[in-house]
Tab-separated table of C-alpha atoms in Angstrom:
chain	number	residue	atom	x	y	z
A	1	MET	CA	81.145	31.655	-68.905
A	2	ILE	CA	82.733	32.275	-72.462
A	3	PRO	CA	82.915	35.690	-74.669
A	4	PRO	CA	80.043	36.431	-76.944
A	5	LEU	CA	80.142	34.096	-80.100
A	6	ARG	CA	80.085	34.757	-83.593
A	7	ALA	CA	76.837	35.782	-85.178
A	8	SER	CA	77.265	32.595	-87.431
A	9	CYS	CA	76.197	30.380	-84.571
A	10	PHE	CA	72.896	31.275	-84.625
A	11	LEU	CA	71.916	30.342	-88.151
A	12	LEU	CA	71.233	26.792	-86.598
A	13	LEU	CA	68.415	28.586	-85.264
A	14	ALA	CA	66.570	29.634	-88.660
A	15	PHE	CA	64.403	27.094	-89.055
A	16	LEU	CA	63.099	27.076	-85.327
A	17	PHE	CA	61.998	30.655	-85.350
A	18	SER	CA	60.781	31.191	-88.597
A	19	GLY	CA	58.620	27.886	-88.721
A	20	LEU	CA	56.695	28.198	-85.444
A	21	ALA	CA	53.286	29.867	-85.918
A	22	PRO	CA	52.012	31.624	-82.668
A	23	SER	CA	48.817	30.340	-82.887
A	24	ALA	CA	49.020	27.031	-84.900
A	25	ALA	CA	46.661	25.253	-82.642
A	26	ALA	CA	43.529	26.427	-80.650
A	27	ASP	CA	44.556	24.503	-77.600
A	28	ALA	CA	48.143	25.381	-77.406
A	29	VAL	CA	50.012	28.837	-77.011
A	30	VAL	CA	53.516	29.680	-78.449
A	31	VAL	CA	55.773	31.992	-76.668
A	32	LYS	CA	59.080	32.855	-77.961
A	33	ARG	CA	61.406	34.839	-75.772
A	34	SER	CA	65.180	36.080	-75.744
A	35	GLN	CA	67.686	37.297	-73.047
A	36	MET	CA	71.663	37.762	-73.010
A	37	LEU	CA	72.987	35.229	-70.795
A	38	MET	CA	75.876	33.015	-70.593
A	39	GLY	CA	77.811	35.529	-72.969
A	40	THR	CA	75.321	34.720	-75.674
A	41	LEU	CA	71.869	35.140	-76.880
A	42	VAL	CA	69.267	32.706	-75.383
A	43	PHE	CA	66.339	31.836	-77.186
A	44	VAL	CA	63.260	30.046	-75.541
A	45	THR	CA	60.036	28.618	-77.115
A	46	ALA	CA	57.405	27.421	-74.648
A	47	VAL	CA	54.412	25.732	-75.612
A	48	ALA	CA	51.562	25.738	-73.159
A	49	PRO	CA	47.903	25.461	-72.698
A	50	ASP	CA	47.205	29.165	-72.012
A	51	ASP	CA	49.522	32.427	-72.590
A	52	ALA	CA	50.259	32.654	-68.545
A	53	THR	CA	51.651	29.212	-68.256
A	54	ALA	CA	53.945	29.569	-71.439
A	55	GLN	CA	54.964	33.007	-70.147
A	56	GLN	CA	55.882	31.344	-66.773
A	57	ALA	CA	57.818	28.231	-68.153
A	58	ALA	CA	59.932	30.803	-70.378
A	59	GLY	CA	60.536	32.806	-67.446
A	60	ALA	CA	61.602	29.767	-65.241
A	61	ALA	CA	64.072	28.940	-68.189
A	62	PHE	CA	65.859	32.014	-67.859
A	63	SER	CA	65.587	32.099	-64.288
A	64	GLU	CA	67.349	28.788	-64.176
A	65	ILE	CA	70.181	29.776	-66.880
A	66	ARG	CA	70.867	32.577	-64.972
A	67	ARG	CA	71.110	30.723	-61.660
A	68	LEU	CA	73.322	28.253	-63.123
A	69	GLU	CA	75.656	30.910	-64.842
A	70	ALA	CA	76.049	32.430	-61.394
A	71	LEU	CA	77.537	29.013	-60.299
A	72	LEU	CA	79.444	28.070	-63.363
A	73	SER	CA	80.942	31.273	-65.129
A	74	THR	CA	84.748	32.006	-65.021
A	75	TRP	CA	83.667	35.368	-65.718
A	76	ILE	CA	82.028	35.995	-62.498
A	77	PRO	CA	84.653	36.148	-59.629
A	78	THR	CA	82.212	35.019	-56.915
A	79	SER	CA	81.127	31.845	-59.009
A	80	GLU	CA	81.743	28.338	-57.558
A	81	ILE	CA	84.358	27.432	-60.547
A	82	SER	CA	85.933	30.886	-59.867
A	83	ARG	CA	86.288	30.171	-56.121
A	84	LEU	CA	87.758	26.493	-57.232
A	85	ASN	CA	90.034	27.895	-59.410
A	86	ALA	CA	91.117	30.436	-57.041
A	87	ALA	CA	92.046	27.645	-54.582
A	88	ALA	CA	94.050	25.431	-56.764
A	89	GLY	CA	96.833	23.846	-54.973
A	90	ARG	CA	95.753	24.898	-51.434
A	91	ALA	CA	92.414	23.381	-50.552
A	92	PRO	CA	89.201	21.476	-51.107
A	93	VAL	CA	86.369	23.930	-52.137
A	94	SER	CA	82.496	23.195	-50.709
A	95	LEU	CA	80.464	23.174	-54.063
A	96	SER	CA	76.496	22.947	-54.716
A	97	LEU	CA	75.304	19.641	-56.007
A	98	ASP	CA	74.925	21.312	-59.541
A	99	THR	CA	78.297	22.210	-59.817
A	100	LEU	CA	79.472	19.133	-58.545
A	101	ALA	CA	77.213	17.230	-61.094
A	102	LEU	CA	78.610	19.231	-64.096
A	103	LEU	CA	82.410	18.323	-62.877
A	104	GLU	CA	81.183	14.611	-62.837
A	105	ARG	CA	79.678	14.905	-66.485
A	106	SER	CA	82.612	16.537	-67.567
A	107	LEU	CA	85.016	13.695	-66.394
A	108	GLU	CA	82.665	11.163	-67.991
A	109	MET	CA	82.879	12.731	-71.265
A	110	ALA	CA	86.968	12.964	-71.055
A	111	ARG	CA	86.586	9.310	-70.400
A	112	LEU	CA	84.596	8.759	-73.250
A	113	THR	CA	86.781	10.479	-75.703
A	114	ASP	CA	90.196	9.379	-74.300
A	115	GLY	CA	90.842	12.744	-72.836
A	116	ALA	CA	90.147	14.758	-76.069
A	117	PHE	CA	87.458	16.933	-73.869
A	118	ASN	CA	89.568	18.263	-71.005
A	119	ILE	CA	88.097	20.929	-68.652
A	120	THR	CA	91.536	21.662	-67.078
A	121	MET	CA	92.647	23.401	-70.081
A	122	GLY	CA	91.591	26.919	-68.640
A	123	PRO	CA	95.504	28.065	-68.790
A	124	VAL	CA	95.705	27.371	-72.346
A	125	ILE	CA	92.540	28.975	-73.315
A	126	ASP	CA	93.870	31.922	-71.423
A	127	ALA	CA	97.172	32.010	-73.071
A	128	TRP	CA	95.385	31.697	-76.481
A	129	SER	CA	92.865	34.137	-75.962
A	130	VAL	CA	91.576	33.598	-79.585
A	131	THR	CA	88.588	36.174	-79.248
A	132	GLU	CA	90.199	38.701	-77.290
A	133	GLN	CA	93.938	39.160	-78.372
A	134	ALA	CA	94.350	36.882	-81.652
A	135	ARG	CA	97.686	36.075	-80.239
A	136	ILE	CA	99.737	32.679	-80.826
A	137	PRO	CA	101.460	31.731	-77.615
A	138	ASP	CA	105.425	30.549	-78.111
A	139	PRO	CA	106.154	27.026	-77.727
A	140	GLU	CA	108.228	27.802	-74.179
A	141	GLN	CA	104.751	29.220	-72.685
A	142	LEU	CA	102.552	26.284	-73.776
A	143	ALA	CA	105.627	23.845	-72.328
A	144	ARG	CA	105.275	25.280	-68.836
A	145	LEU	CA	101.473	24.694	-68.867
A	146	TYR	CA	101.610	20.851	-69.688
A	147	PRO	CA	102.165	19.930	-65.957
A	148	ILE	CA	98.821	21.730	-64.819
A	149	ILE	CA	96.642	20.385	-67.610
A	150	ASP	CA	95.897	17.265	-65.756
A	151	LEU	CA	92.258	15.583	-65.658
A	152	ALA	CA	93.658	13.570	-62.674
A	153	GLY	CA	94.431	16.823	-60.585
A	154	LEU	CA	90.775	17.578	-60.487
A	155	GLN	CA	89.564	15.497	-57.464
A	156	LEU	CA	85.856	15.291	-56.575
A	157	ASP	CA	84.558	14.092	-53.190
A	158	LEU	CA	80.662	13.645	-53.375
A	159	ARG	CA	80.458	12.416	-50.016
A	160	THR	CA	82.046	15.876	-48.760
A	161	GLY	CA	80.664	17.685	-51.368
A	162	THR	CA	84.250	19.141	-52.362
A	163	ALA	CA	86.298	19.360	-55.234
A	164	PHE	CA	90.055	20.167	-55.439
A	165	LEU	CA	92.483	21.117	-57.731
A	166	THR	CA	95.574	19.737	-56.808
A	167	ARG	CA	98.283	21.619	-58.386
A	168	ALA	CA	98.674	25.592	-58.209
A	169	GLY	CA	97.834	27.133	-61.499
A	170	MET	CA	95.079	24.638	-62.599
A	171	ARG	CA	92.059	26.302	-63.770
A	172	VAL	CA	88.881	24.589	-64.753
A	173	ASP	CA	86.760	25.899	-67.870
A	174	VAL	CA	83.499	24.698	-68.316
A	175	GLY	CA	82.801	26.462	-71.479
A	176	GLY	CA	82.860	23.376	-73.693
A	177	ILE	CA	79.798	21.664	-71.625
A	178	GLY	CA	78.349	24.222	-69.570
A	179	LYS	CA	75.834	25.393	-72.204
A	180	GLY	CA	74.417	21.784	-73.103
A	181	PHE	CA	74.147	21.381	-69.082
A	182	ALA	CA	72.191	24.740	-68.483
A	183	ALA	CA	69.662	23.896	-71.537
A	184	ASP	CA	69.247	20.574	-69.840
A	185	TYR	CA	68.326	21.898	-66.632
A	186	ALA	CA	66.243	24.975	-68.316
A	187	VAL	CA	64.054	22.481	-69.933
A	188	THR	CA	63.211	20.564	-66.750
A	189	ALA	CA	62.217	24.227	-64.994
A	190	MET	CA	60.016	24.615	-67.963
A	191	GLN	CA	58.254	21.373	-67.650
A	192	ARG	CA	57.708	22.044	-63.905
A	193	ALA	CA	56.066	25.338	-64.826
A	194	GLY	CA	53.701	23.509	-67.062
A	195	ALA	CA	55.076	23.676	-70.558
A	196	ILE	CA	53.861	20.676	-72.797
A	197	ALA	CA	56.742	21.377	-75.358
A	198	GLY	CA	59.412	23.674	-76.023
A	199	VAL	CA	63.048	24.612	-77.198
A	200	VAL	CA	65.731	26.033	-75.329
A	201	ALA	CA	68.689	27.408	-77.313
A	202	LEU	CA	72.126	28.945	-75.993
A	203	SER	CA	73.947	29.738	-79.357
A	204	GLY	CA	74.532	26.203	-81.082
A	205	ASP	CA	73.420	24.161	-78.020
A	206	ILE	CA	69.822	23.070	-78.218
A	207	LYS	CA	67.410	21.319	-76.294
A	208	THR	CA	63.925	20.250	-77.330
A	209	PHE	CA	60.830	18.499	-75.784
A	210	GLY	CA	57.459	17.527	-76.776
A	211	GLN	CA	55.965	18.766	-79.869
A	212	PRO	CA	55.232	21.728	-81.575
A	213	PRO	CA	51.641	22.586	-82.401
A	214	ASP	CA	51.991	22.845	-86.108
A	215	ARG	CA	54.298	19.677	-86.797
A	216	GLU	CA	55.435	16.575	-85.819
A	217	ALA	CA	58.915	17.964	-84.411
A	218	PHE	CA	61.097	20.967	-84.043
A	219	VAL	CA	63.005	21.634	-87.387
A	220	PHE	CA	66.579	22.813	-87.244
A	221	GLY	CA	69.262	23.959	-89.928
A	222	ILE	CA	72.697	22.865	-89.586
A	223	GLN	CA	75.098	25.677	-90.509
A	224	HIS	CA	77.665	25.277	-93.109
A	225	PRO	CA	81.353	25.514	-91.711
A	226	ARG	CA	82.711	27.527	-94.972
A	227	GLN	CA	79.785	29.188	-96.520
A	228	GLU	CA	78.428	31.828	-94.188
A	229	GLY	CA	74.542	32.206	-94.463
A	230	ALA	CA	74.322	28.592	-96.046
A	231	LEU	CA	72.958	25.562	-94.380
A	232	LEU	CA	74.463	21.679	-94.706
A	233	GLY	CA	71.103	20.395	-94.317
A	234	ARG	CA	67.858	20.237	-91.847
A	235	LEU	CA	67.214	17.830	-89.059
A	236	GLU	CA	63.939	17.190	-86.948
A	237	LEU	CA	64.629	16.797	-83.374
A	238	ARG	CA	62.038	15.003	-80.918
A	239	ASP	CA	62.779	15.123	-77.290
A	240	GLU	CA	66.354	15.394	-78.199
A	241	ALA	CA	69.514	17.792	-77.603
A	242	ILE	CA	71.834	19.198	-80.638
A	243	SER	CA	75.187	20.827	-80.161
A	244	THR	CA	77.616	22.104	-82.791
A	245	ALA	CA	81.369	22.871	-82.573
A	246	GLY	CA	83.125	24.484	-85.496
A	247	ASP	CA	86.164	26.332	-86.441
A	248	TYR	CA	84.433	28.953	-87.899
A	249	GLU	CA	82.979	30.387	-84.323
A	250	ARG	CA	85.712	31.983	-82.721
A	251	PHE	CA	89.084	32.115	-84.859
A	252	PHE	CA	91.793	34.523	-86.212
A	253	GLU	CA	93.754	33.997	-89.299
A	254	ARG	CA	97.674	34.589	-89.878
A	255	ASP	CA	99.597	33.839	-93.056
A	256	GLY	CA	96.754	31.871	-94.508
A	257	VAL	CA	96.476	29.650	-91.410
A	258	ARG	CA	93.132	29.445	-89.375
A	259	TYR	CA	93.579	29.520	-85.501
A	260	HIS	CA	90.552	28.720	-83.488
A	261	HIS	CA	89.307	28.262	-79.873
A	262	ILE	CA	88.925	24.480	-79.916
A	263	LEU	CA	92.448	23.386	-78.652
A	264	ASP	CA	93.930	20.000	-78.581
A	265	PRO	CA	94.801	18.879	-74.846
A	266	ARG	CA	97.834	16.830	-76.301
A	267	THR	CA	99.414	19.411	-78.611
A	268	LEU	CA	97.851	22.743	-76.825
A	269	GLN	CA	97.257	23.592	-80.405
A	270	PRO	CA	93.922	24.194	-82.263
A	271	ALA	CA	92.659	20.908	-83.338
A	272	ARG	CA	93.046	20.189	-87.059
A	273	GLY	CA	90.746	17.384	-88.010
A	274	CYS	CA	87.341	18.906	-88.676
A	275	GLN	CA	85.727	22.032	-89.547
A	276	SER	CA	82.451	21.253	-87.530
A	277	VAL	CA	80.911	18.382	-85.380
A	278	THR	CA	77.268	18.379	-84.753
A	279	VAL	CA	76.295	15.821	-82.073
A	280	VAL	CA	72.626	14.616	-81.180
A	281	ALA	CA	71.942	13.161	-77.972
A	282	LYS	CA	69.340	12.906	-75.514
A	283	GLU	CA	70.761	15.086	-73.098
A	284	GLY	CA	72.080	18.565	-73.673
A	285	VAL	CA	75.195	18.076	-71.478
A	286	VAL	CA	76.343	14.941	-73.778
A	287	ALA	CA	75.939	16.595	-77.061
A	288	ASP	CA	77.882	19.580	-76.083
A	289	GLY	CA	80.777	17.749	-74.262
A	290	LEU	CA	80.671	15.318	-76.914
A	291	ASP	CA	81.055	17.821	-79.986
A	292	THR	CA	84.031	19.404	-78.501
A	293	GLY	CA	85.684	15.691	-77.742
A	294	ILE	CA	85.021	14.420	-81.170
A	295	PHE	CA	86.404	17.525	-82.885
A	296	VAL	CA	89.378	16.925	-81.257
A	297	MET	CA	89.824	13.239	-81.636
A	298	GLY	CA	89.257	13.816	-85.203
A	299	PRO	CA	86.631	12.248	-87.730
A	300	ASP	CA	87.829	8.774	-87.687
A	301	ARG	CA	87.970	7.872	-84.326
A	302	GLY	CA	85.069	10.442	-83.605
A	303	MET	CA	82.431	8.860	-85.765
A	304	ASP	CA	83.970	5.383	-84.407
A	305	LEU	CA	82.883	6.551	-80.963
A	306	VAL	CA	79.345	7.889	-82.048
A	307	GLU	CA	78.440	4.629	-83.681
A	308	ARG	CA	79.369	2.898	-80.339
A	309	LEU	CA	77.140	4.993	-78.175
A	310	PRO	CA	73.634	4.459	-77.887
A	311	GLY	CA	71.212	7.185	-78.571
A	312	VAL	CA	74.162	9.505	-79.954
A	313	GLU	CA	74.447	10.634	-83.635
A	314	ALA	CA	76.940	12.647	-85.323
A	315	ILE	CA	77.343	15.083	-88.511
A	316	ILE	CA	81.289	15.527	-89.304
A	317	VAL	CA	82.643	17.633	-91.696
A	318	ASP	CA	86.303	16.972	-91.909
A	319	ARG	CA	89.297	19.122	-92.569
A	320	GLU	CA	88.786	18.736	-96.340
A	321	GLY	CA	85.030	19.418	-95.890
A	322	ARG	CA	83.940	16.075	-96.934
A	323	LEU	CA	80.721	14.939	-94.875
A	324	ARG	CA	80.232	12.181	-92.666
A	325	ILE	CA	76.984	11.230	-91.123
A	326	SER	CA	76.329	8.488	-88.692
A	327	SER	CA	74.091	5.638	-89.353
A	328	GLY	CA	71.281	6.680	-87.371
A	329	LEU	CA	71.079	10.206	-88.974
A	330	LYS	CA	71.407	8.763	-92.470
A	331	ALA	CA	67.678	8.568	-93.235
A	332	ARG	CA	66.716	11.829	-91.080
A	333	LEU	CA	69.185	14.245	-92.186
A	334	ILE	CA	67.813	16.204	-95.183
A	335	LEU	CA	70.635	17.615	-97.232
A	336	THR	CA	70.508	21.264	-98.620
A	337	ASP	CA	72.682	19.948	-101.496
A	338	PRO	CA	71.767	16.314	-101.994
A	339	GLY	CA	75.269	15.761	-103.827
A	340	THR	CA	77.093	16.890	-100.798
């Protein structure tokens, strides 16, 4: 779906994999496995009554993520998203219910963020190629892309099971929401396989369910966006998802300016209002879509949105490094430096 992420993203997982004991309770077994999928190292923790069930549940999670990757990845020419992009401006494309569901949720996140989250940014993402080529597109090149960065040009027909990109050159890229979507589906697959608790972690996109055998909740550390190897704080999650978007994940610097991969659909430039945004929600697809959208919206509008949304919380580090915590997390977040 996207190129491999910087290793710093995995610091969010530090407490998860150091804190769970393999045999913390006599009536539960914890299995921890990892695989490379969706361009990143995926960690799965499965808690089940016995080892066979835990292994089966972990395998089910990986199988589900692999299935979704084959549908959604722009790096796989035969994927449904690749076929949709190839048919832009020509004809509608029949899609699976899962791909249509992701596109529908993407449009929902776009509406919530007033277009700050926009999956039609594919051509602009390609123009920047932040990770691959570290280049700055010229203004004329970006100006030519404006007409095809248009959410209204993505038309879904749920009755016929099709989607249509109405203008030639349009490209959908679901890298900003696909991992959270996959985490939700993987958790469902684990539960169907018999897991009573667990975690699915795709880089900075994490979904939890149930209760670990050795404590009341799963505990995670949140990466500091400017201090490599340092954490802002710790947070317990109970049947929740967490996702972080930051300008430290994929970036390059030139003449003292940081150019990163989170692009503003209004300017087609890297968004400048935040260093990182962490969102906690019940669904991974919501946490993943909103963290990107809020990063683009900026700390003021972004936090206003969070406070209006039920079941959604956020931690925002603004461009000056100031920490903002939503009302529902102030009592839950344990800061590494209480004076922050």
